[in-house]
Short mmCIF file of C-alpha atoms in Angstrom, two decimals:
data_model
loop_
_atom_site.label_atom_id
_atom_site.label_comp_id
_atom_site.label_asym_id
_atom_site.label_seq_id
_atom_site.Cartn_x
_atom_site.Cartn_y
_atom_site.Cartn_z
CA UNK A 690 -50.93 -152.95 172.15
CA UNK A 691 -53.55 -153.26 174.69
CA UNK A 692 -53.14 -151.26 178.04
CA UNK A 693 -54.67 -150.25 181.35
CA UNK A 694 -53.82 -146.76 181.42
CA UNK A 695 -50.39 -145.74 179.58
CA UNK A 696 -48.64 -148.23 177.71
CA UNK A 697 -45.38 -148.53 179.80
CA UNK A 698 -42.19 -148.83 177.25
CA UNK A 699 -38.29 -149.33 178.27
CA UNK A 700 -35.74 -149.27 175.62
CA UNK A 701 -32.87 -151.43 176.62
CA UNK A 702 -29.18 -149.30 175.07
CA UNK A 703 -31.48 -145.57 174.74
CA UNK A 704 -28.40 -142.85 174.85
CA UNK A 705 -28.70 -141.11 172.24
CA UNK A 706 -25.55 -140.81 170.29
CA UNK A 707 -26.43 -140.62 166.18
CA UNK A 708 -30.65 -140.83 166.60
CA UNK A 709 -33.35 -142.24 168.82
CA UNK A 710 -36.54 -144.49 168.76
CA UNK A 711 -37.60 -142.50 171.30
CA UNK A 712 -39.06 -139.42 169.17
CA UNK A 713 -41.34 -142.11 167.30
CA UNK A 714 -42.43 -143.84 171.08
CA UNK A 715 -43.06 -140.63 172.45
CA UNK A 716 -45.62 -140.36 169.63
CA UNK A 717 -47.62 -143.00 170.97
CA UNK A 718 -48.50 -141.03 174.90
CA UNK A 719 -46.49 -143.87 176.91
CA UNK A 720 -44.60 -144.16 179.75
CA UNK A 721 -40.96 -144.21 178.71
CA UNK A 722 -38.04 -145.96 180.44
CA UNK A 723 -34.66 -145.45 178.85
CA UNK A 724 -31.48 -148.03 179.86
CA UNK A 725 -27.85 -147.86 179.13
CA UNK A 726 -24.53 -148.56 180.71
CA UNK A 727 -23.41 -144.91 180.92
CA UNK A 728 -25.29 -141.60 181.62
CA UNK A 729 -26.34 -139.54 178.69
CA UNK A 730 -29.07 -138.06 176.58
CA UNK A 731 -32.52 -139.94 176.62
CA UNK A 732 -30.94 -142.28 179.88
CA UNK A 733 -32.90 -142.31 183.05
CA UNK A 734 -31.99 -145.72 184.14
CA UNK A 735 -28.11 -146.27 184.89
CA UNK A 736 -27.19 -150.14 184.96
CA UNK A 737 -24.31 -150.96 187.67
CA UNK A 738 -24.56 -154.98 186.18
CA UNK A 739 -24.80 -154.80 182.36
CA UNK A 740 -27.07 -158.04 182.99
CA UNK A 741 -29.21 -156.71 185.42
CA UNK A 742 -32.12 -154.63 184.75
CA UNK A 743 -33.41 -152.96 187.72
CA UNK A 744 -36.89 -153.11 187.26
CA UNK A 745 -39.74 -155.17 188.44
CA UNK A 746 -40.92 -157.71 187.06
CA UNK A 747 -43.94 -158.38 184.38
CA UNK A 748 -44.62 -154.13 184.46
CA UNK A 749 -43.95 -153.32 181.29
CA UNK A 750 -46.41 -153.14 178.00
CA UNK A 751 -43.27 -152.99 175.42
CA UNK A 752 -39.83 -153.58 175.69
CA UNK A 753 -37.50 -152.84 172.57
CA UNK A 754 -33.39 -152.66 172.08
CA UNK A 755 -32.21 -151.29 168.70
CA UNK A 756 -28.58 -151.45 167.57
CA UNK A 757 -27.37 -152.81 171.10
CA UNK A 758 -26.94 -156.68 171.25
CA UNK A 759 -24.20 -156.79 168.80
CA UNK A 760 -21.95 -154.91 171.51
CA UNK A 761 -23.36 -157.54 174.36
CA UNK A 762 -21.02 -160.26 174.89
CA UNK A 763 -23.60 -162.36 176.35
CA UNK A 764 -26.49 -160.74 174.96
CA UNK A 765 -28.91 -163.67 175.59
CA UNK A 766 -28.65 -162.62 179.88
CA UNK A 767 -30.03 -159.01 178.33
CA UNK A 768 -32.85 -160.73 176.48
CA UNK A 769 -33.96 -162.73 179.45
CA UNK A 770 -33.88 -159.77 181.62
CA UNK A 771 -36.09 -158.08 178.80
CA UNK A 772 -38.50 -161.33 178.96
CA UNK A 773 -38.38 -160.74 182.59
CA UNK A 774 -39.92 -157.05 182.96
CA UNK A 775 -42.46 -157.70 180.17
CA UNK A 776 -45.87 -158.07 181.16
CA UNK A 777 -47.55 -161.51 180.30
CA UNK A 778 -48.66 -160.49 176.58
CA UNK A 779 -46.60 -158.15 175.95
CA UNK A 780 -44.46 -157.08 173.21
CA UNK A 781 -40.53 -157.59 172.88
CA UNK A 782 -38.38 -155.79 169.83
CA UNK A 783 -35.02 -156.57 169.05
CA UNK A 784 -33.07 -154.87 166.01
CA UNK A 785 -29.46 -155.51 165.65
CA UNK A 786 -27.54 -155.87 162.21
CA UNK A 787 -27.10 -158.56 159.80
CA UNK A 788 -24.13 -156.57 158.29
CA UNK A 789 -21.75 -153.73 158.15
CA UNK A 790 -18.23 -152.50 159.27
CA UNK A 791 -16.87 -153.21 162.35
CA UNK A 792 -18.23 -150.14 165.55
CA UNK A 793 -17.08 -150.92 168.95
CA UNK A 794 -18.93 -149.21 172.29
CA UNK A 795 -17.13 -150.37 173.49
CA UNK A 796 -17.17 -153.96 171.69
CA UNK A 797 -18.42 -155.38 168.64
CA UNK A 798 -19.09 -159.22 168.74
CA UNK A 799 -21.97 -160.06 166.44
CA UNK A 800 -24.24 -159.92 163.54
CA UNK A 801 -27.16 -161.94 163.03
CA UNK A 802 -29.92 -163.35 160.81
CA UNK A 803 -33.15 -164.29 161.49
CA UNK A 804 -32.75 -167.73 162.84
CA UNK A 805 -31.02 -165.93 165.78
CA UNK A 806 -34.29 -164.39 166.34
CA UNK A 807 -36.23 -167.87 166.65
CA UNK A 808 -33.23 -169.04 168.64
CA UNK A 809 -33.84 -166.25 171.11
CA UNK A 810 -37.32 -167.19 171.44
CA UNK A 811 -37.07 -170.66 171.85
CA UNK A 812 -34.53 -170.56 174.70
CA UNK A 813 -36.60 -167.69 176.46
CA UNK A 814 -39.96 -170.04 176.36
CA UNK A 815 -41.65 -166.81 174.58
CA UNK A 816 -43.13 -166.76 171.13
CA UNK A 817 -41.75 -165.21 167.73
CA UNK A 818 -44.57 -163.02 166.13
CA UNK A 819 -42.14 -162.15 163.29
CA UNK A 820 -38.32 -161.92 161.88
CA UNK A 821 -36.72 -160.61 158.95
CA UNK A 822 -33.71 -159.08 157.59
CA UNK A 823 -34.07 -155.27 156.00
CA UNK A 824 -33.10 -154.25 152.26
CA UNK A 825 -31.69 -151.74 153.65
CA UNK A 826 -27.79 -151.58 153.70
CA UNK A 827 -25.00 -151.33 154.87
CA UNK A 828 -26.58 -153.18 157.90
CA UNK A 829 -29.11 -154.96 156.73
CA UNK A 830 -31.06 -154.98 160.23
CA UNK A 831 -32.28 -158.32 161.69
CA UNK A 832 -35.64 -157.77 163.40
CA UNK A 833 -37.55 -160.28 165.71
CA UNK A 834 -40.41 -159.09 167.02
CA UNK A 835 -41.71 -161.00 169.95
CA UNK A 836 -44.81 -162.05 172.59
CA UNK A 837 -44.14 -163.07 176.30
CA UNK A 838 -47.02 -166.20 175.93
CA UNK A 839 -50.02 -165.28 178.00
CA UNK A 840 -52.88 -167.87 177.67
CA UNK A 841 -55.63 -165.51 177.34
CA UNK A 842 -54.58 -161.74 176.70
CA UNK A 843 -54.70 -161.34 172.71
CA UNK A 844 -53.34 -158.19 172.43
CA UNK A 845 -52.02 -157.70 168.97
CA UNK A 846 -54.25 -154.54 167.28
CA UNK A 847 -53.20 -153.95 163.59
CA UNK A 848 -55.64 -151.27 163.23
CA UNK A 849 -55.82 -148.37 163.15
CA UNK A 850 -52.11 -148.15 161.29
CA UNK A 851 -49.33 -147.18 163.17
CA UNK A 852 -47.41 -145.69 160.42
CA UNK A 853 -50.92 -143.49 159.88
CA UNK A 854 -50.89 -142.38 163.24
CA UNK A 855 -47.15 -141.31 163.75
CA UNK A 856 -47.65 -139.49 159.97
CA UNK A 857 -50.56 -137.56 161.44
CA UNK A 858 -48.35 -134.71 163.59
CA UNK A 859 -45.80 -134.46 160.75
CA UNK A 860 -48.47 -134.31 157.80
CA UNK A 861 -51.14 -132.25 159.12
CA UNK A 862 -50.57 -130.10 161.95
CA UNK A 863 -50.54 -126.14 160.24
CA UNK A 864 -48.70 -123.41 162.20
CA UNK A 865 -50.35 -120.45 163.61
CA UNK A 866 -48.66 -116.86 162.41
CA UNK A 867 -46.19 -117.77 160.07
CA UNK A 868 -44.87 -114.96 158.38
CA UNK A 869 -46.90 -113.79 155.09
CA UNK A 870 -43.36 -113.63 153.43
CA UNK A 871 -43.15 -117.60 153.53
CA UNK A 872 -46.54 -118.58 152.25
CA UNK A 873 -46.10 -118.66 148.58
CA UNK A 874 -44.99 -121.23 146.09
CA UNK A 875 -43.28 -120.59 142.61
CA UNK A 876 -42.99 -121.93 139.18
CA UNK A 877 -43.91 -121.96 135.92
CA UNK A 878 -46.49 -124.60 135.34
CA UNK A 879 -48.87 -125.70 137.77
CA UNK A 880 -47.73 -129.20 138.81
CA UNK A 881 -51.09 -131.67 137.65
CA UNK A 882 -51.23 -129.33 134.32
CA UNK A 883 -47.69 -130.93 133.74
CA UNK A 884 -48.97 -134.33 134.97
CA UNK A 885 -51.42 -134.23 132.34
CA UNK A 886 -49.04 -133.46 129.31
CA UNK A 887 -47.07 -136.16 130.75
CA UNK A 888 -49.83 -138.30 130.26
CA UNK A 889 -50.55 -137.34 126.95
CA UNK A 890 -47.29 -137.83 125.49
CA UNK A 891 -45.87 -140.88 127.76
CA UNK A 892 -49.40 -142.67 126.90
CA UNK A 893 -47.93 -145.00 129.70
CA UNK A 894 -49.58 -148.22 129.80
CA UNK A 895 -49.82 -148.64 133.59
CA UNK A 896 -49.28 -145.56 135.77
CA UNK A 897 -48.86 -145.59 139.86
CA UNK A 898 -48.82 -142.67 142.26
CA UNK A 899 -48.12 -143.19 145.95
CA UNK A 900 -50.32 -140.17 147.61
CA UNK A 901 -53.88 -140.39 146.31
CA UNK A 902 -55.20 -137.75 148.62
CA UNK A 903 -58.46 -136.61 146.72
CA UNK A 904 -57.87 -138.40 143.46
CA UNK A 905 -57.61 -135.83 141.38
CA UNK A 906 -53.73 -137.07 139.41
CA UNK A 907 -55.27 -140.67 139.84
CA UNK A 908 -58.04 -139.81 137.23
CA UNK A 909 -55.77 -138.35 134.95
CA UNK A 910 -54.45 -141.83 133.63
CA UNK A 911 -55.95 -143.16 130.95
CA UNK A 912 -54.70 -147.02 131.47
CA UNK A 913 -54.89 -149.23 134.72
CA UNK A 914 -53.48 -147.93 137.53
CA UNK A 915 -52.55 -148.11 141.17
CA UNK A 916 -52.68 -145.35 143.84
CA UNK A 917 -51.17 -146.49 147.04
CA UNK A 918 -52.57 -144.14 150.29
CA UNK A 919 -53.65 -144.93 153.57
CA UNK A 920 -56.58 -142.70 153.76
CA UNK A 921 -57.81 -140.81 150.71
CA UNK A 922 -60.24 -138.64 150.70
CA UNK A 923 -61.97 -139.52 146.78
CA UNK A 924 -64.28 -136.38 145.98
CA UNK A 925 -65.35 -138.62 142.94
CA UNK A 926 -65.41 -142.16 141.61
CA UNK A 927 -62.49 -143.55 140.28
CA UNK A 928 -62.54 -145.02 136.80
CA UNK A 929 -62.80 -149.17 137.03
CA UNK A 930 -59.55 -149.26 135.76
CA UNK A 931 -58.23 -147.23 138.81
CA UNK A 932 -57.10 -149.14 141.74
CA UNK A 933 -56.31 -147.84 145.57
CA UNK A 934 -53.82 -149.72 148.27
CA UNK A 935 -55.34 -148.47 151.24
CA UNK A 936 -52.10 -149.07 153.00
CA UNK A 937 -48.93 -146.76 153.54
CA UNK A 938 -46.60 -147.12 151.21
CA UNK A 939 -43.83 -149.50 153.19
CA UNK A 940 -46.61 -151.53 154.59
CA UNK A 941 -47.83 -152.11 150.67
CA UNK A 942 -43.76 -152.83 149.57
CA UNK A 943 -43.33 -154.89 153.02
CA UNK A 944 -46.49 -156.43 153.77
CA UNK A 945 -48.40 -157.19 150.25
CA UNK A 946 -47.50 -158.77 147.10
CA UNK A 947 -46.43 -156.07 145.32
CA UNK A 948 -45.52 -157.45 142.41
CA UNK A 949 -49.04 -159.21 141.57
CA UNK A 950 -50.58 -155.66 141.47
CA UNK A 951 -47.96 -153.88 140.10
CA UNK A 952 -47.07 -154.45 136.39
CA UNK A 953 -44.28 -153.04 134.46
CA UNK A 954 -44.64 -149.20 135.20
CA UNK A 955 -44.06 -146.91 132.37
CA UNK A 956 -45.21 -143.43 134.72
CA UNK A 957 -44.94 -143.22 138.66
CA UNK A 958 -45.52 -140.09 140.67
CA UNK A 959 -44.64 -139.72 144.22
CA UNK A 960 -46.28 -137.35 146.43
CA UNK A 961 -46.60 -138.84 149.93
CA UNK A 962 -44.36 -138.30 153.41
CA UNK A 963 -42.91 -135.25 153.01
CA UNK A 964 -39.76 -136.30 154.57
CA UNK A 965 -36.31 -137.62 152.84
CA UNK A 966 -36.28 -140.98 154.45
CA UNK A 967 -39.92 -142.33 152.81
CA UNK A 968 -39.67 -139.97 149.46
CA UNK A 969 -36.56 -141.86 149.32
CA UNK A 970 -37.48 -145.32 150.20
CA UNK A 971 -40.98 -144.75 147.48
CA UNK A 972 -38.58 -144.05 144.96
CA UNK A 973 -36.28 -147.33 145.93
CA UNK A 974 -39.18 -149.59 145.88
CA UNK A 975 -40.98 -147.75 142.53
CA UNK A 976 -37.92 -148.59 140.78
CA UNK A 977 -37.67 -152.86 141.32
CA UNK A 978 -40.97 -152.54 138.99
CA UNK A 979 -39.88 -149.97 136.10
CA UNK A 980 -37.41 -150.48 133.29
CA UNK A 981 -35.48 -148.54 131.44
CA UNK A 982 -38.58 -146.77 129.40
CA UNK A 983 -40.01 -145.96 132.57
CA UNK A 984 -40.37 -142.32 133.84
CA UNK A 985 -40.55 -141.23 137.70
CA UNK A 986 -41.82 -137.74 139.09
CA UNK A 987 -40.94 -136.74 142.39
CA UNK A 988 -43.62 -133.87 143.96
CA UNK A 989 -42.07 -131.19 146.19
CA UNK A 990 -38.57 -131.18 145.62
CA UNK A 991 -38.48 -127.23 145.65
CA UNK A 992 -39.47 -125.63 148.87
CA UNK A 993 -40.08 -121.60 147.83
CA UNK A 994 -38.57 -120.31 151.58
CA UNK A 995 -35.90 -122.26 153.50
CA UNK A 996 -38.66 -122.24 156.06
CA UNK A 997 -41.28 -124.60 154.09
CA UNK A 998 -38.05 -127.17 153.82
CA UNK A 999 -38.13 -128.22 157.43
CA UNK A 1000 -38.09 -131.58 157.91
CA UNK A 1001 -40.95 -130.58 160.70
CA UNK A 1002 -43.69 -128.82 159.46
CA UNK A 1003 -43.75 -124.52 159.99
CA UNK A 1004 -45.94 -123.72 157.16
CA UNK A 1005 -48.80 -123.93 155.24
CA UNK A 1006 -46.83 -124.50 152.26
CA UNK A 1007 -44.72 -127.23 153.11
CA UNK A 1008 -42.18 -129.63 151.28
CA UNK A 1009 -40.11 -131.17 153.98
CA UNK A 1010 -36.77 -132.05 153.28
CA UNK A 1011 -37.45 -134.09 150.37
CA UNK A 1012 -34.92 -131.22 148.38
CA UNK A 1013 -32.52 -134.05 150.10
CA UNK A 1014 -33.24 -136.74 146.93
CA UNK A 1015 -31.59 -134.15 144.48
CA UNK A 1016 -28.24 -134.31 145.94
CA UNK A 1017 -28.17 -138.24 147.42
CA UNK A 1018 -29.61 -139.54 143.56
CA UNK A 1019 -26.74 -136.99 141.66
CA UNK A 1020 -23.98 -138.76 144.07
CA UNK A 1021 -25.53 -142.28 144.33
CA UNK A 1022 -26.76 -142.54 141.27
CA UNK A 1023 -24.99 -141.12 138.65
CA UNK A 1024 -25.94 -143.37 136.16
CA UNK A 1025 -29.90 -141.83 136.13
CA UNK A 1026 -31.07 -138.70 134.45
CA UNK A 1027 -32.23 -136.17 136.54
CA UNK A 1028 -34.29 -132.64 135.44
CA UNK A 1029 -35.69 -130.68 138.41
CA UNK A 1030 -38.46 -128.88 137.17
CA UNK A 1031 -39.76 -125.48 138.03
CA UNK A 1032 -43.42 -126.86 138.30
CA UNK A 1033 -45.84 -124.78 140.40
CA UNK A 1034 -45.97 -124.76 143.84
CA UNK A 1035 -43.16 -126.75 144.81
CA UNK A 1036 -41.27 -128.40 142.19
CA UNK A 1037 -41.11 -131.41 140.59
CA UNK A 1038 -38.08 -134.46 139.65
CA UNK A 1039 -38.67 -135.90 136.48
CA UNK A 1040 -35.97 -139.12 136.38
CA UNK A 1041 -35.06 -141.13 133.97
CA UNK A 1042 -33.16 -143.87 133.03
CA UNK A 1043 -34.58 -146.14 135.92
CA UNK A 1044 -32.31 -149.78 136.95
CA UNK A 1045 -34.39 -152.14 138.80
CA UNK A 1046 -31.21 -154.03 138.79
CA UNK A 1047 -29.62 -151.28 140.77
CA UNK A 1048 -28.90 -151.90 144.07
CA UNK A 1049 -26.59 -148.89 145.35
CA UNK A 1050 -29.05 -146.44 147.29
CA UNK A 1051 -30.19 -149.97 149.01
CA UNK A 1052 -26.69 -150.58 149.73
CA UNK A 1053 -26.11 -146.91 151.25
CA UNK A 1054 -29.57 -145.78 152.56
CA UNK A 1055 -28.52 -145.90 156.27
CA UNK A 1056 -25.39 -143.88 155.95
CA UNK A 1057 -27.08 -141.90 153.12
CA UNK A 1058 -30.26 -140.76 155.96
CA UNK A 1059 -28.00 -140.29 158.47
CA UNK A 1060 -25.52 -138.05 156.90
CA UNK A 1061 -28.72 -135.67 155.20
CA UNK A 1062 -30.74 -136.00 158.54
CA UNK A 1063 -28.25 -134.71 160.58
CA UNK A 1064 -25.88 -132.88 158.70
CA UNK A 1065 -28.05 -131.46 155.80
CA UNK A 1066 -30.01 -128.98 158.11
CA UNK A 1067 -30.51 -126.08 156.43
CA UNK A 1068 -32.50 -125.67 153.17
CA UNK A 1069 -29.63 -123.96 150.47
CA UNK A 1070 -30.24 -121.05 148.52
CA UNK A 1071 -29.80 -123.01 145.16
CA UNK A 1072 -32.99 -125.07 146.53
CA UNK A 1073 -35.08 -122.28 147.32
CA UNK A 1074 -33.92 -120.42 144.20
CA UNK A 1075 -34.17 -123.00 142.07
CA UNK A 1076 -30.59 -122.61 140.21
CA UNK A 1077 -31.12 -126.03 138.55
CA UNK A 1078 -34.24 -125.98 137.43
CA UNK A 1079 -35.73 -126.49 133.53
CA UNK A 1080 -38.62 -124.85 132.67
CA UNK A 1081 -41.30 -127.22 132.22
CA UNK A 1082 -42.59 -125.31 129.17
CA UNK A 1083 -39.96 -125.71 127.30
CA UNK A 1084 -40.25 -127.31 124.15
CA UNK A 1085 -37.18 -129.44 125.31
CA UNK A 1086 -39.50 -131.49 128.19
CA UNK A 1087 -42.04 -132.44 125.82
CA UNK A 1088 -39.86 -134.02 123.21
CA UNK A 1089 -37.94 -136.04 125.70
CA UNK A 1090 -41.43 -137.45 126.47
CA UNK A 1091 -41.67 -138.28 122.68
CA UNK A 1092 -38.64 -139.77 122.62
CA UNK A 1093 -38.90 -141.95 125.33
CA UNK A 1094 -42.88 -143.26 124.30
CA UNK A 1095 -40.91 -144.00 120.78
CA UNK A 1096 -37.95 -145.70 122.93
CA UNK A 1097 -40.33 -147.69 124.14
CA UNK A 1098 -42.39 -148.66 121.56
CA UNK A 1099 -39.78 -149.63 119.55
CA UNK A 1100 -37.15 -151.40 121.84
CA UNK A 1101 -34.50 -149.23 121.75
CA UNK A 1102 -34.98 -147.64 125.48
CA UNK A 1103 -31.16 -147.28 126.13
CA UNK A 1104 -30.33 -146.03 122.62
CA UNK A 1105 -32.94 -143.21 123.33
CA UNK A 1106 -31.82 -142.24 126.94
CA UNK A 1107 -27.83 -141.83 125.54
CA UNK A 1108 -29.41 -139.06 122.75
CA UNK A 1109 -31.47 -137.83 126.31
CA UNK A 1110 -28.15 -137.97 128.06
CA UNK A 1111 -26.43 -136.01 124.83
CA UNK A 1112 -29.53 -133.52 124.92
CA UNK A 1113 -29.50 -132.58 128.35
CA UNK A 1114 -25.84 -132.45 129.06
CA UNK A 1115 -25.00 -128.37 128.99
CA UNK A 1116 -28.04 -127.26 129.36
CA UNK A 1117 -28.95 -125.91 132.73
CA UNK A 1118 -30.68 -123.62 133.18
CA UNK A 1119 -33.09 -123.11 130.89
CA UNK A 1120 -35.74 -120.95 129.95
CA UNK A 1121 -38.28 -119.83 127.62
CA UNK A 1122 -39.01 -116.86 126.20
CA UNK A 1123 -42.54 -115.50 125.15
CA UNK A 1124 -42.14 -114.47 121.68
#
């Protein structure tokens, strides 16, 4: 968006009960109005009318409601009122769900698809930009984004990337005097010397990694593949064969054809976001394109001081709270095969046994981030000491790897993961022993 001055934002339904847009539009230096029917957290605009907002009108850049028309009885007298206090050219959001149980506050009267969304527009007189319906269950948001018509203000800006912008104060801001105690990492094998036995022995046949930073795992494929990264910093040319989405990851799953670039994936890593909700979400959307051959490794699962698992970033060394994907893949997901590693400095997931087919963390993500967002707070001690972990050096690792290449080369995937299954099953924790 395009503004004099601030950009001047009102979210329509902003108390604050179970999480906020507001954290991610205070990340943008605006102006924020917040609107609900009762006094509360993040509220600094009471409504006496639930149909009347009082503000002027045409004074505001944005103008968003999340979650909030479904308990409107006449939620089309909120919209207008929206239309009404948006500038000409400016931007209207609406998110409500398109599924899910029954939540009254105090009523709960509707779910919608996108055709409401074009509805909306068309008895407003305002334009629809966009609608669609999220993967992500159990409610399955609708989303119609929106333009109050102006004949000559074009004010739609798709660059630089939002998503890069808002990363930027989680990703790279590094604390002053942390403790000496907390910078340190741990393991056994240094994570891209593991990377590149995985390599050897997979001998995948197309290889992605969402996190390309300076290139360095890229290179070590030896087969097409596809890094997916915003903004990487290459300290060397990449190998013909090597390709880079300069996108973030859900604008590459949401915004691209995904599936023309991506083909069958025999070896993923994932090192991006270093928080639970998009180390999640890369996971979700790296698994539509495996099979059951396929191998995933998850970076930074194994913060070496509850400190450098903050979802917010208070040290150098830093994995976020993406420890989280442990727990919510062992309940969800029973059905995969999961070996934390103790790879140096922070740990890595090796799963296998991947479903495209699969559809329960897509089913459960919003109840699954809300419950480890706000109830999984503090990093636990089998985390930090790694409890769990197998020794990457063990013999053990490397023959899996055999015997899933063989799995694949001969057909029998599923046969192989049930003697994987068989191997595995007993045998944490692990080590080996110098001789």
């Amino acid at each position: 968006l395009a503004s004099e001055g601030k950009l001047r934002v009102v979210e329509i339904g902003s108390a604050d009960f179970n999480g906020s847009y507001r954290e991610i539009v205070d990340m943008l230096d605006c102006e924020y109005t917040g609107v609900d029917l009762e006094p509360g957290l993040g509220v600094s605009v009471v409504l006496e009318d639930p149909y009347v907002i009082p503000l002027p009108d045409a004074s505001y850049d944005l103008v968003y409601s999340g979650q909030t028309f479904e308990h409107a009885e006449f939620f089309w007298k909120t919209f207008d009122e929206m239309c009404r206090i948006t500038k000409d050219g400016g931007l209207l959001i609406v998110i409500v769900p398109s599924g899910g149980d029954v939540h009254r506050y105090p009523v709960d009267c509707y779910r919608f698809m996108p055709d409401a969304m074009a509805a909306l527009a068309n008895q407003a007189g305002i334009q629809l930009l966009d609608s669609w319906t999220s993967d992500f269950g159990p409610w399955h948001d609708a989303v119609g984004v929106f333009r109050k018509l102006s004949p000559d203000n074009p004010i739609i800006n798709f660059e630089p990337d939002l998503s890069l912008k808002l990363a930027q104060p989680v990703q790279n801001t590094f604390p002053d005097n942390v403790p000496e105690e907390v910078e340190h990492g741990a393991g056994t094998e240094d994570c891209y010397d593991f990377l590149i036995r995985a390599h050897q022995l997979l001998k995948p046949r197309f290889y992605t990694e969402i996190g390309v930073e300076y290139g360095n795992s890229l290179r070590l494929a030896d087969c097409p593949a596809l890094g997916i990264d915003p903004a990487p910093q290459l300290t060397a040319p990449l190998n013909p064969r090597h390709k880079i989405s300069l996108t973030t990851s859900d604008d590459f799953f949401m915004l691209t054809d995904a599936a023309s670039q991506l083909e069958p994936i025999d070896l993923s890593y994932i090192d991006g976001m270093h928080q639970i909700e998009f180390a999640l979400k890369d996971f979700m959307h790296m698994e539509r394109f495996c099979h059951a051959g396929s191998v995933v490794i998850v970076d930074d699962i194994y913060p070496a001081h509850a400190l450098q698992g903050e979802r917010i970033r208070q040290s150098r060394y830093w994995t976020g709270d993406v420890w989280k994907i442990i727990n919510i893949l062992e309940n969800v997901r029973p059905d995969l095969i999961l070996l934390p590693l103790d790879t140096s400095p922070t740990g890595s997931l090796l799963v296998l046994g991947l479903d495209p087919k699969n559809n329960a963390l897509w089913e459960k993500y919003d109840i699954m981030l809300d419950w480890c967002i706000n109830f999984m707070t503090e990093t636990p001690d089998e985390i930090v000491q790694r409890t769990k972990r197998f020794d990457p050096l063990d013999p053990l690792i490397s023959h899996i790897f055999t015997m899933i290449r063989h799995g694949r080369e001969t057909g029998t995937e599923l046969a192989t993961l049930a003697k994987i299954r068989t191997i595995v099953s007993g045998s944490l924790p692990r080590k080996v022993v110098a001789s």
